[in-house]
Amino acid sequence: MIKQAIIPLAGLGTRLLPLTSIMAKELLPINGKPGIEYILDECIEAGIKEIIFIISKKKEVIKKYFYKDNFYKSIIKRKKDQRIKEEYKKILFYKKKIKFVYQNYPLGTGDAVLKTKKYIKDDYFLMLLPDDLIMKKNCSKEMIKVHKKYKSSVMASMKVKKNTVNRWGIYSTSKNLDKKNFIISNVVEKPDIKKAPSNNAVIGRYILPKNIFNILKNQVSGKGGEIHITDAIKALIQNNFKFVGHKFSGKYLDCGTMKGYIKSTLEINKI
Ligand code: UTP
């Protein structure tokens, strides 16, 4: 069983400037609800019991969002507003499941994951990147089923436009397992458009093995000077760890770029 999830939240969010100059992008509202709450709901519905947030001093506002007890209590006492009561109940419910760890320098997603090493108990854990919302169908739940069936690591996958491959982790496959799942034989972080092995991209949902920490411990920085989780996954694949790519069936919303965020806020109403 996959019981723990980790969520890296310590990045700078430069693609959403100026909003992120004072706000954490994960708290920006999408149809009246912070993006991070969609991610939490997906985890909880998929049966996750503990969620580890990787934050930084600069992103402490995310922790504060869940620790406003005195404020809620005094407002509820004065206003007796049922909606606020319900919202506070929901915050308390989330808070019970969240643990916070710190990555104070944004050295990359791989370095962020390494910060959770001593808290991961089982052989596999789930990782969700909060910029990627997947609506309509619970992608994490589907991936947990795939993990159980193939006893492997799993990554969510989607075809992207060929002229955008240099924005994504791109993979090649070696074998189809069924209509939606296949064996991944290699993965490259943000390849040059001319050198990309395909236009199959990794989307922000991963089921990773605990062994990844052994790789991350010694990993040097890669593209753009950052320590990428993709490079650690590539090393695991080279060491014969089984990684299955899963074509998810939900609706993908990109909330990490300004254009994507604006589009997502409009599209979510049509879903
Ligand atoms: P990205 O690199 O895609 O986003 O990280 P970013 O750094 O937040 O934003 P930009 O690129 O400057 O616009 C993917 C996820 O990994 C987290 C981010 O918070 C994001 O959720 N991350 C990234 C970390 O936790 N630590 C890092 O060092 C880098």
PDB file of C-alpha atoms and ligand atoms in Angstrom:
ATOM      1  CA  MET A   1       0.000   0.000   0.000  1.00  0.00           C
ATOM      2  CA  ILE A   2       1.127   3.548  -0.746  1.00  0.00           C
ATOM      3  CA  LYS A   3       0.378   5.547   2.402  1.00  0.00           C
ATOM      4  CA  GLN A   4       2.668   8.570   2.157  1.00  0.00           C
ATOM      5  CA  ALA A   5       2.799  11.398  -0.378  1.00  0.00           C
ATOM      6  CA  ILE A   6       5.317  14.189  -0.732  1.00  0.00           C
ATOM      7  CA  ILE A   7       4.696  17.589  -2.324  1.00  0.00           C
ATOM      8  CA  PRO A   8       7.648  19.824  -3.242  1.00  0.00           C
ATOM      9  CA  LEU A   9       6.631  23.448  -2.653  1.00  0.00           C
ATOM     10  CA  ALA A  10       9.961  25.195  -2.136  1.00  0.00           C
ATOM     11  CA  GLY A  11      10.453  26.545  -5.688  1.00  0.00           C
ATOM     12  CA  LEU A  12      10.410  30.256  -6.480  1.00  0.00           C
ATOM     13  CA  GLY A  13       7.520  30.285  -8.946  1.00  0.00           C
ATOM     14  CA  THR A  14       9.231  32.831 -11.215  1.00  0.00           C
ATOM     15  CA  ARG A  15       6.956  32.006 -14.157  1.00  0.00           C
ATOM     16  CA  LEU A  16       4.042  33.434 -12.181  1.00  0.00           C
ATOM     17  CA  LEU A  17       5.672  36.744 -11.306  1.00  0.00           C
ATOM     18  CA  PRO A  18       4.534  39.309 -10.273  1.00  0.00           C
ATOM     19  CA  LEU A  19       1.879  37.277  -8.338  1.00  0.00           C
ATOM     20  CA  THR A  20       4.561  35.160  -6.659  1.00  0.00           C
ATOM     21  CA  SER A  21       6.588  38.157  -5.493  1.00  0.00           C
ATOM     22  CA  ILE A  22       4.463  38.109  -2.338  1.00  0.00           C
ATOM     23  CA  MET A  23       2.203  35.030  -2.714  1.00  0.00           C
ATOM     24  CA  ALA A  24       2.906  31.303  -2.781  1.00  0.00           C
ATOM     25  CA  LYS A  25       1.615  30.106  -6.165  1.00  0.00           C
ATOM     26  CA  GLU A  26       0.090  27.022  -4.535  1.00  0.00           C
ATOM     27  CA  LEU A  27      -2.307  29.284  -2.580  1.00  0.00           C
ATOM     28  CA  LEU A  28      -3.509  31.157  -5.664  1.00  0.00           C
ATOM     29  CA  PRO A  29      -7.236  30.517  -6.092  1.00  0.00           C
ATOM     30  CA  ILE A  30      -8.614  28.393  -8.861  1.00  0.00           C
ATOM     31  CA  ASN A  31     -12.375  28.828  -8.822  1.00  0.00           C
ATOM     32  CA  GLY A  32     -12.347  30.071  -5.224  1.00  0.00           C
ATOM     33  CA  LYS A  33     -10.110  27.316  -3.858  1.00  0.00           C
ATOM     34  CA  PRO A  34      -6.303  27.343  -3.469  1.00  0.00           C
ATOM     35  CA  GLY A  35      -4.571  25.052  -5.969  1.00  0.00           C
ATOM     36  CA  ILE A  36      -2.975  23.043  -3.173  1.00  0.00           C
ATOM     37  CA  GLU A  37      -6.398  21.969  -1.845  1.00  0.00           C
ATOM     38  CA  TYR A  38      -7.181  20.197  -5.150  1.00  0.00           C
ATOM     39  CA  ILE A  39      -3.899  18.312  -4.719  1.00  0.00           C
ATOM     40  CA  LEU A  40      -4.707  17.441  -1.086  1.00  0.00           C
ATOM     41  CA  ASP A  41      -8.172  16.196  -2.053  1.00  0.00           C
ATOM     42  CA  GLU A  42      -6.647  13.977  -4.747  1.00  0.00           C
ATOM     43  CA  CYS A  43      -4.198  12.455  -2.226  1.00  0.00           C
ATOM     44  CA  ILE A  44      -6.794  11.856   0.474  1.00  0.00           C
ATOM     45  CA  GLU A  45      -9.290  10.329  -1.947  1.00  0.00           C
ATOM     46  CA  ALA A  46      -6.524   8.027  -3.185  1.00  0.00           C
ATOM     47  CA  GLY A  47      -6.097   6.678   0.371  1.00  0.00           C
ATOM     48  CA  ILE A  48      -2.943   8.593   1.369  1.00  0.00           C
ATOM     49  CA  LYS A  49      -2.594   8.878   5.160  1.00  0.00           C
ATOM     50  CA  GLU A  50       0.355  11.268   5.519  1.00  0.00           C
ATOM     51  CA  ILE A  51       1.360  14.150   3.230  1.00  0.00           C
ATOM     52  CA  ILE A  52       4.798  15.731   3.519  1.00  0.00           C
ATOM     53  CA  PHE A  53       5.076  19.344   2.343  1.00  0.00           C
ATOM     54  CA  ILE A  54       8.576  20.491   1.395  1.00  0.00           C
ATOM     55  CA  ILE A  55       8.585  24.248   1.973  1.00  0.00           C
ATOM     56  CA  SER A  56      11.170  26.962   2.610  1.00  0.00           C
ATOM     57  CA  LYS A  57      11.348  29.989   4.901  1.00  0.00           C
ATOM     58  CA  LYS A  58      10.129  32.071   1.942  1.00  0.00           C
ATOM     59  CA  LYS A  59       7.094  29.792   1.523  1.00  0.00           C
ATOM     60  CA  GLU A  60       6.108  29.639   5.207  1.00  0.00           C
ATOM     61  CA  VAL A  61       2.807  31.298   4.304  1.00  0.00           C
ATOM     62  CA  ILE A  62       1.718  27.814   3.147  1.00  0.00           C
ATOM     63  CA  LYS A  63       2.185  26.477   6.687  1.00  0.00           C
ATOM     64  CA  LYS A  64       0.434  29.538   8.125  1.00  0.00           C
ATOM     65  CA  TYR A  65      -2.599  28.842   5.940  1.00  0.00           C
ATOM     66  CA  PHE A  66      -3.187  25.660   7.949  1.00  0.00           C
ATOM     67  CA  TYR A  67      -2.333  27.140  11.381  1.00  0.00           C
ATOM     68  CA  LYS A  68      -4.782  30.033  11.802  1.00  0.00           C
ATOM     69  CA  ASP A  69      -6.721  28.384  14.637  1.00  0.00           C
ATOM     70  CA  ASN A  70      -7.074  31.390  16.930  1.00  0.00           C
ATOM     71  CA  PHE A  71      -8.209  33.557  14.065  1.00  0.00           C
ATOM     72  CA  TYR A  72     -10.872  31.060  12.947  1.00  0.00           C
ATOM     73  CA  LYS A  73     -12.054  30.466  16.501  1.00  0.00           C
ATOM     74  CA  SER A  74     -12.536  34.146  17.237  1.00  0.00           C
ATOM     75  CA  ILE A  75     -14.334  34.800  13.933  1.00  0.00           C
ATOM     76  CA  ILE A  76     -16.605  31.766  14.336  1.00  0.00           C
ATOM     77  CA  LYS A  77     -17.468  32.878  17.894  1.00  0.00           C
ATOM     78  CA  ARG A  78     -18.393  36.369  16.731  1.00  0.00           C
ATOM     79  CA  LYS A  79     -20.062  35.596  13.407  1.00  0.00           C
ATOM     80  CA  LYS A  80     -21.601  32.139  13.806  1.00  0.00           C
ATOM     81  CA  ASP A  81     -21.247  31.709  10.028  1.00  0.00           C
ATOM     82  CA  GLN A  82     -21.842  28.111   8.933  1.00  0.00           C
ATOM     83  CA  ARG A  83     -19.695  28.438   5.796  1.00  0.00           C
ATOM     84  CA  ILE A  84     -16.662  29.624   7.778  1.00  0.00           C
ATOM     85  CA  LYS A  85     -17.229  26.787  10.300  1.00  0.00           C
ATOM     86  CA  GLU A  86     -17.183  24.232   7.471  1.00  0.00           C
ATOM     87  CA  GLU A  87     -14.059  25.750   5.912  1.00  0.00           C
ATOM     88  CA  TYR A  88     -12.256  25.658   9.269  1.00  0.00           C
ATOM     89  CA  LYS A  89     -13.261  22.027   9.764  1.00  0.00           C
ATOM     90  CA  LYS A  90     -11.756  21.231   6.364  1.00  0.00           C
ATOM     91  CA  ILE A  91      -8.508  23.046   7.240  1.00  0.00           C
ATOM     92  CA  LEU A  92      -8.276  21.053  10.511  1.00  0.00           C
ATOM     93  CA  PHE A  93      -8.841  17.828   8.583  1.00  0.00           C
ATOM     94  CA  TYR A  94      -6.017  18.649   6.137  1.00  0.00           C
ATOM     95  CA  LYS A  95      -3.699  19.833   8.934  1.00  0.00           C
ATOM     96  CA  LYS A  96      -3.893  16.493  10.752  1.00  0.00           C
ATOM     97  CA  LYS A  97      -2.416  14.786   7.694  1.00  0.00           C
ATOM     98  CA  ILE A  98       0.347  17.269   6.807  1.00  0.00           C
ATOM     99  CA  LYS A  99       3.956  17.270   7.995  1.00  0.00           C
ATOM    100  CA  PHE A 100       6.367  20.072   7.006  1.00  0.00           C
ATOM    101  CA  VAL A 101      10.033  19.731   6.073  1.00  0.00           C
ATOM    102  CA  TYR A 102      12.327  22.504   4.881  1.00  0.00           C
ATOM    103  CA  GLN A 103      14.486  23.012   1.811  1.00  0.00           C
ATOM    104  CA  ASN A 104      15.810  26.519   2.295  1.00  0.00           C
ATOM    105  CA  TYR A 105      17.746  26.783  -0.974  1.00  0.00           C
ATOM    106  CA  PRO A 106      15.901  25.827  -4.168  1.00  0.00           C
ATOM    107  CA  LEU A 107      18.619  23.567  -5.558  1.00  0.00           C
ATOM    108  CA  GLY A 108      16.140  21.516  -7.595  1.00  0.00           C
ATOM    109  CA  THR A 109      13.353  18.938  -7.293  1.00  0.00           C
ATOM    110  CA  GLY A 110      15.814  16.111  -6.552  1.00  0.00           C
ATOM    111  CA  ASP A 111      17.262  18.018  -3.616  1.00  0.00           C
ATOM    112  CA  ALA A 112      13.724  18.779  -2.381  1.00  0.00           C
ATOM    113  CA  VAL A 113      12.847  15.066  -2.435  1.00  0.00           C
ATOM    114  CA  LEU A 114      16.043  14.189  -0.545  1.00  0.00           C
ATOM    115  CA  LYS A 115      14.837  16.337   2.390  1.00  0.00           C
ATOM    116  CA  THR A 116      12.070  13.793   3.057  1.00  0.00           C
ATOM    117  CA  LYS A 117      14.452  10.820   3.336  1.00  0.00           C
ATOM    118  CA  LYS A 118      14.125  10.173   7.048  1.00  0.00           C
ATOM    119  CA  TYR A 119      10.330  10.387   7.029  1.00  0.00           C
ATOM    120  CA  ILE A 120       9.566   7.839   4.312  1.00  0.00           C
ATOM    121  CA  LYS A 121       8.589   4.532   5.918  1.00  0.00           C
ATOM    122  CA  ASP A 122       7.551   2.180   3.111  1.00  0.00           C
ATOM    123  CA  ASP A 123       9.321   0.945  -0.033  1.00  0.00           C
ATOM    124  CA  TYR A 124       7.323   3.266  -2.300  1.00  0.00           C
ATOM    125  CA  PHE A 125       5.780   6.726  -1.943  1.00  0.00           C
ATOM    126  CA  LEU A 126       3.730   9.079  -4.082  1.00  0.00           C
ATOM    127  CA  MET A 127       4.987  12.478  -5.256  1.00  0.00           C
ATOM    128  CA  LEU A 128       2.726  15.187  -6.669  1.00  0.00           C
ATOM    129  CA  LEU A 129       3.906  18.411  -8.296  1.00  0.00           C
ATOM    130  CA  PRO A 130       1.302  21.037  -7.443  1.00  0.00           C
ATOM    131  CA  ASP A 131       1.608  22.970 -10.729  1.00  0.00           C
ATOM    132  CA  ASP A 132      -0.091  20.048 -12.445  1.00  0.00           C
ATOM    133  CA  LEU A 133      -3.785  19.699 -11.682  1.00  0.00           C
ATOM    134  CA  ILE A 134      -5.539  16.642 -13.058  1.00  0.00           C
ATOM    135  CA  MET A 135      -9.318  16.904 -12.899  1.00  0.00           C
ATOM    136  CA  LYS A 136     -12.289  14.578 -13.450  1.00  0.00           C
ATOM    137  CA  LYS A 137     -10.419  11.337 -12.731  1.00  0.00           C
ATOM    138  CA  ASN A 138      -8.167  10.754  -9.700  1.00  0.00           C
ATOM    139  CA  CYS A 139      -4.758  10.202 -11.313  1.00  0.00           C
ATOM    140  CA  SER A 140      -3.026   9.199  -8.043  1.00  0.00           C
ATOM    141  CA  LYS A 141      -5.660   6.545  -7.353  1.00  0.00           C
ATOM    142  CA  GLU A 142      -5.255   5.128 -10.863  1.00  0.00           C
ATOM    143  CA  MET A 143      -1.471   5.076 -10.502  1.00  0.00           C
ATOM    144  CA  ILE A 144      -1.644   3.251  -7.160  1.00  0.00           C
ATOM    145  CA  LYS A 145      -3.643   0.527  -8.943  1.00  0.00           C
ATOM    146  CA  VAL A 146      -0.986   0.341 -11.691  1.00  0.00           C
ATOM    147  CA  HIS A 147       1.742   0.105  -9.033  1.00  0.00           C
ATOM    148  CA  LYS A 148      -0.063  -2.796  -7.375  1.00  0.00           C
ATOM    149  CA  LYS A 149      -0.586  -4.600 -10.670  1.00  0.00           C
ATOM    150  CA  TYR A 150       2.941  -4.278 -12.043  1.00  0.00           C
ATOM    151  CA  LYS A 151       4.863  -4.009  -8.728  1.00  0.00           C
ATOM    152  CA  SER A 152       6.783  -1.059 -10.132  1.00  0.00           C
ATOM    153  CA  SER A 153       7.385   2.656  -9.969  1.00  0.00           C
ATOM    154  CA  VAL A 154       4.896   4.666 -12.015  1.00  0.00           C
ATOM    155  CA  MET A 155       4.951   8.059 -13.748  1.00  0.00           C
ATOM    156  CA  ALA A 156       1.985   9.931 -15.214  1.00  0.00           C
ATOM    157  CA  SER A 157       2.413  10.628 -18.893  1.00  0.00           C
ATOM    158  CA  MET A 158       0.949  12.769 -21.631  1.00  0.00           C
ATOM    159  CA  LYS A 159       1.803  13.647 -25.243  1.00  0.00           C
ATOM    160  CA  VAL A 160       2.923  17.267 -25.617  1.00  0.00           C
ATOM    161  CA  LYS A 161       3.468  19.433 -28.706  1.00  0.00           C
ATOM    162  CA  LYS A 162       6.801  18.645 -30.355  1.00  0.00           C
ATOM    163  CA  ASN A 163       7.935  22.266 -30.192  1.00  0.00           C
ATOM    164  CA  THR A 164       7.503  22.321 -26.371  1.00  0.00           C
ATOM    165  CA  VAL A 165       9.512  19.201 -25.424  1.00  0.00           C
ATOM    166  CA  ASN A 166      12.306  21.397 -24.023  1.00  0.00           C
ATOM    167  CA  ARG A 167       9.964  22.336 -21.127  1.00  0.00           C
ATOM    168  CA  TRP A 168       9.396  18.771 -19.915  1.00  0.00           C
ATOM    169  CA  GLY A 169      10.938  15.507 -18.774  1.00  0.00           C
ATOM    170  CA  ILE A 170      10.705  13.384 -21.946  1.00  0.00           C
ATOM    171  CA  TYR A 171      10.875   9.580 -21.996  1.00  0.00           C
ATOM    172  CA  SER A 172      11.261   6.671 -24.372  1.00  0.00           C
ATOM    173  CA  THR A 173       9.422   3.376 -24.027  1.00  0.00           C
ATOM    174  CA  SER A 174      10.495  -0.217 -24.623  1.00  0.00           C
ATOM    175  CA  LYS A 175       7.287  -2.248 -24.315  1.00  0.00           C
ATOM    176  CA  ASN A 176       3.520  -1.761 -24.077  1.00  0.00           C
ATOM    177  CA  LEU A 177       1.942  -3.527 -21.088  1.00  0.00           C
ATOM    178  CA  ASP A 178      -1.656  -2.675 -21.960  1.00  0.00           C
ATOM    179  CA  LYS A 179      -3.577   0.194 -23.569  1.00  0.00           C
ATOM    180  CA  LYS A 180      -2.592   2.750 -20.948  1.00  0.00           C
ATOM    181  CA  ASN A 181       0.653   1.458 -19.457  1.00  0.00           C
ATOM    182  CA  PHE A 182       4.142   0.844 -20.833  1.00  0.00           C
ATOM    183  CA  ILE A 183       7.700   0.264 -19.713  1.00  0.00           C
ATOM    184  CA  ILE A 184       9.908   3.347 -19.700  1.00  0.00           C
ATOM    185  CA  SER A 185      13.441   2.741 -20.975  1.00  0.00           C
ATOM    186  CA  ASN A 186      14.906   6.230 -20.551  1.00  0.00           C
ATOM    187  CA  VAL A 187      14.026   9.735 -19.457  1.00  0.00           C
ATOM    188  CA  VAL A 188      15.707  13.067 -20.193  1.00  0.00           C
ATOM    189  CA  GLU A 189      15.133  16.408 -18.522  1.00  0.00           C
ATOM    190  CA  LYS A 190      14.161  19.240 -20.892  1.00  0.00           C
ATOM    191  CA  PRO A 191      15.866  17.906 -24.059  1.00  0.00           C
ATOM    192  CA  ASP A 192      16.687  20.114 -27.032  1.00  0.00           C
ATOM    193  CA  ILE A 193      13.823  19.964 -29.523  1.00  0.00           C
ATOM    194  CA  LYS A 194      16.044  18.311 -32.150  1.00  0.00           C
ATOM    195  CA  LYS A 195      17.446  15.685 -29.757  1.00  0.00           C
ATOM    196  CA  ALA A 196      14.265  14.682 -27.889  1.00  0.00           C
ATOM    197  CA  PRO A 197      13.613  10.909 -28.006  1.00  0.00           C
ATOM    198  CA  SER A 198       9.820  11.479 -28.323  1.00  0.00           C
ATOM    199  CA  ASN A 199       7.103  13.926 -27.377  1.00  0.00           C
ATOM    200  CA  ASN A 200       5.926  11.809 -24.430  1.00  0.00           C
ATOM    201  CA  ALA A 201       6.237  13.927 -21.297  1.00  0.00           C
ATOM    202  CA  VAL A 202       6.250  13.090 -17.610  1.00  0.00           C
ATOM    203  CA  ILE A 203       3.478  14.934 -15.752  1.00  0.00           C
ATOM    204  CA  GLY A 204       3.696  15.731 -12.040  1.00  0.00           C
ATOM    205  CA  ARG A 205       2.555  12.440 -10.479  1.00  0.00           C
ATOM    206  CA  TYR A 206       5.127   9.800  -9.538  1.00  0.00           C
ATOM    207  CA  ILE A 207       5.242   6.629  -7.496  1.00  0.00           C
ATOM    208  CA  LEU A 208       8.895   6.374  -6.522  1.00  0.00           C
ATOM    209  CA  PRO A 209      10.932   3.726  -4.731  1.00  0.00           C
ATOM    210  CA  LYS A 210      12.675   4.515  -1.464  1.00  0.00           C
ATOM    211  CA  ASN A 211      15.962   3.520  -3.171  1.00  0.00           C
ATOM    212  CA  ILE A 212      15.882   6.847  -4.983  1.00  0.00           C
ATOM    213  CA  PHE A 213      17.401   8.433  -1.862  1.00  0.00           C
ATOM    214  CA  ASN A 214      20.621   6.430  -2.372  1.00  0.00           C
ATOM    215  CA  ILE A 215      20.957   8.004  -5.812  1.00  0.00           C
ATOM    216  CA  LEU A 216      19.962  11.508  -4.698  1.00  0.00           C
ATOM    217  CA  LYS A 217      22.528  11.502  -1.867  1.00  0.00           C
ATOM    218  CA  ASN A 218      25.380  11.601  -4.379  1.00  0.00           C
ATOM    219  CA  GLN A 219      23.685  13.308  -7.291  1.00  0.00           C
ATOM    220  CA  VAL A 220      25.394  16.284  -8.892  1.00  0.00           C
ATOM    221  CA  SER A 221      23.511  19.101 -10.545  1.00  0.00           C
ATOM    222  CA  GLY A 222      22.289  18.717 -14.121  1.00  0.00           C
ATOM    223  CA  LYS A 223      20.559  20.962 -16.657  1.00  0.00           C
ATOM    224  CA  GLY A 224      20.425  24.617 -15.544  1.00  0.00           C
ATOM    225  CA  GLY A 225      22.600  23.810 -12.510  1.00  0.00           C
ATOM    226  CA  GLU A 226      19.678  22.123 -10.675  1.00  0.00           C
ATOM    227  CA  ILE A 227      19.441  18.688  -9.062  1.00  0.00           C
ATOM    228  CA  HIS A 228      16.590  17.133 -11.027  1.00  0.00           C
ATOM    229  CA  ILE A 229      14.417  14.220  -9.906  1.00  0.00           C
ATOM    230  CA  THR A 230      14.403  13.132 -13.574  1.00  0.00           C
ATOM    231  CA  ASP A 231      18.168  12.483 -13.460  1.00  0.00           C
ATOM    232  CA  ALA A 232      17.763  10.262 -10.385  1.00  0.00           C
ATOM    233  CA  ILE A 233      14.960   8.341 -12.134  1.00  0.00           C
ATOM    234  CA  LYS A 234      17.176   7.898 -15.203  1.00  0.00           C
ATOM    235  CA  ALA A 235      19.894   6.411 -12.956  1.00  0.00           C
ATOM    236  CA  LEU A 236      17.373   4.011 -11.360  1.00  0.00           C
ATOM    237  CA  ILE A 237      16.190   2.854 -14.798  1.00  0.00           C
ATOM    238  CA  GLN A 238      19.821   2.243 -15.778  1.00  0.00           C
ATOM    239  CA  ASN A 239      20.097   0.127 -12.616  1.00  0.00           C
ATOM    240  CA  ASN A 240      17.152  -2.005 -13.838  1.00  0.00           C
ATOM    241  CA  PHE A 241      14.431  -0.532 -11.649  1.00  0.00           C
ATOM    242  CA  LYS A 242      11.065  -0.988 -13.344  1.00  0.00           C
ATOM    243  CA  PHE A 243       9.291   2.282 -14.260  1.00  0.00           C
ATOM    244  CA  VAL A 244       5.848   2.155 -15.838  1.00  0.00           C
ATOM    245  CA  GLY A 245       4.457   5.137 -17.757  1.00  0.00           C
ATOM    246  CA  HIS A 246       0.719   5.626 -17.256  1.00  0.00           C
ATOM    247  CA  LYS A 247      -1.425   7.535 -19.762  1.00  0.00           C
ATOM    248  CA  PHE A 248      -3.871   9.164 -17.365  1.00  0.00           C
ATOM    249  CA  SER A 249      -7.437   9.774 -18.392  1.00  0.00           C
ATOM    250  CA  GLY A 250      -8.249  12.957 -16.424  1.00  0.00           C
ATOM    251  CA  LYS A 251      -8.159  16.521 -17.722  1.00  0.00           C
ATOM    252  CA  TYR A 252      -4.757  18.191 -17.310  1.00  0.00           C
ATOM    253  CA  LEU A 253      -4.525  21.823 -16.195  1.00  0.00           C
ATOM    254  CA  ASP A 254      -1.155  23.565 -16.156  1.00  0.00           C
ATOM    255  CA  CYS A 255      -1.072  26.065 -13.298  1.00  0.00           C
ATOM    256  CA  GLY A 256       2.667  26.800 -13.279  1.00  0.00           C
ATOM    257  CA  THR A 257       2.883  29.354 -16.079  1.00  0.00           C
ATOM    258  CA  MET A 258       0.944  32.620 -16.318  1.00  0.00           C
ATOM    259  CA  LYS A 259      -0.765  31.595 -19.546  1.00  0.00           C
ATOM    260  CA  GLY A 260      -1.585  28.151 -18.121  1.00  0.00           C
ATOM    261  CA  TYR A 261      -2.841  29.559 -14.823  1.00  0.00           C
ATOM    262  CA  ILE A 262      -5.207  32.006 -16.525  1.00  0.00           C
ATOM    263  CA  LYS A 263      -6.477  29.273 -18.873  1.00  0.00           C
ATOM    264  CA  SER A 264      -6.961  26.846 -15.957  1.00  0.00           C
ATOM    265  CA  THR A 265      -9.027  29.326 -13.962  1.00  0.00           C
ATOM    266  CA  LEU A 266     -11.363  29.680 -16.951  1.00  0.00           C
ATOM    267  CA  GLU A 267     -11.465  26.010 -17.976  1.00  0.00           C
ATOM    268  CA  ILE A 268     -12.161  24.580 -14.537  1.00  0.00           C
ATOM    269  CA  ASN A 269     -15.711  25.894 -14.722  1.00  0.00           C
ATOM    270  CA  LYS A 270     -16.383  23.858 -17.839  1.00  0.00           C
ATOM    271  CA  ILE A 271     -15.215  20.584 -16.257  1.00  0.00           C
TER     272      ILE A 271
HETATM  273  P1  UTP B   1       9.504  24.008 -11.047  1.00  0.00           P
HETATM  274  O1  UTP B   1      10.934  24.274 -11.278  1.00  0.00           O
HETATM  275  O2  UTP B   1       8.676  23.511 -12.173  1.00  0.00           O
HETATM  276  O3  UTP B   1       8.759  25.306 -10.522  1.00  0.00           O
HETATM  277  O4  UTP B   1       9.379  23.020  -9.850  1.00  0.00           O
HETATM  278  P2  UTP B   1       9.234  26.496  -9.595  1.00  0.00           P
HETATM  279  O5  UTP B   1      10.676  26.463  -9.318  1.00  0.00           O
HETATM  280  O6  UTP B   1       8.338  26.583  -8.418  1.00  0.00           O
HETATM  281  O7  UTP B   1       8.798  27.724 -10.496  1.00  0.00           O
HETATM  282  P3  UTP B   1       9.498  28.507 -11.684  1.00  0.00           P
HETATM  283  O8  UTP B   1      10.085  27.484 -12.608  1.00  0.00           O
HETATM  284  O9  UTP B   1      10.508  29.422 -11.066  1.00  0.00           O
HETATM  285  O10 UTP B   1       8.357  29.249 -12.283  1.00  0.00           O
HETATM  286  C1  UTP B   1       8.443  21.958  -9.788  1.00  0.00           C
HETATM  287  C2  UTP B   1       7.980  21.794  -8.344  1.00  0.00           C
HETATM  288  O11 UTP B   1       9.092  21.520  -7.493  1.00  0.00           O
HETATM  289  C3  UTP B   1       9.197  22.459  -6.440  1.00  0.00           C
HETATM  290  C4  UTP B   1       8.394  23.679  -6.900  1.00  0.00           C
HETATM  291  O12 UTP B   1       7.862  24.360  -5.773  1.00  0.00           O
HETATM  292  C5  UTP B   1       7.335  23.062  -7.793  1.00  0.00           C
HETATM  293  O13 UTP B   1       6.217  22.633  -7.025  1.00  0.00           O
HETATM  294  N1  UTP B   1      10.630  22.740  -6.209  1.00  0.00           N
HETATM  295  C6  UTP B   1      11.419  23.112  -7.237  1.00  0.00           C
HETATM  296  C7  UTP B   1      11.139  22.593  -4.936  1.00  0.00           C
HETATM  297  O14 UTP B   1      10.427  22.253  -3.971  1.00  0.00           O
HETATM  298  N2  UTP B   1      12.457  22.833  -4.743  1.00  0.00           N
HETATM  299  C8  UTP B   1      13.288  23.203  -5.744  1.00  0.00           C
HETATM  300  O15 UTP B   1      14.489  23.402  -5.472  1.00  0.00           O
HETATM  301  C9  UTP B   1      12.755  23.345  -7.027  1.00  0.00           C
END
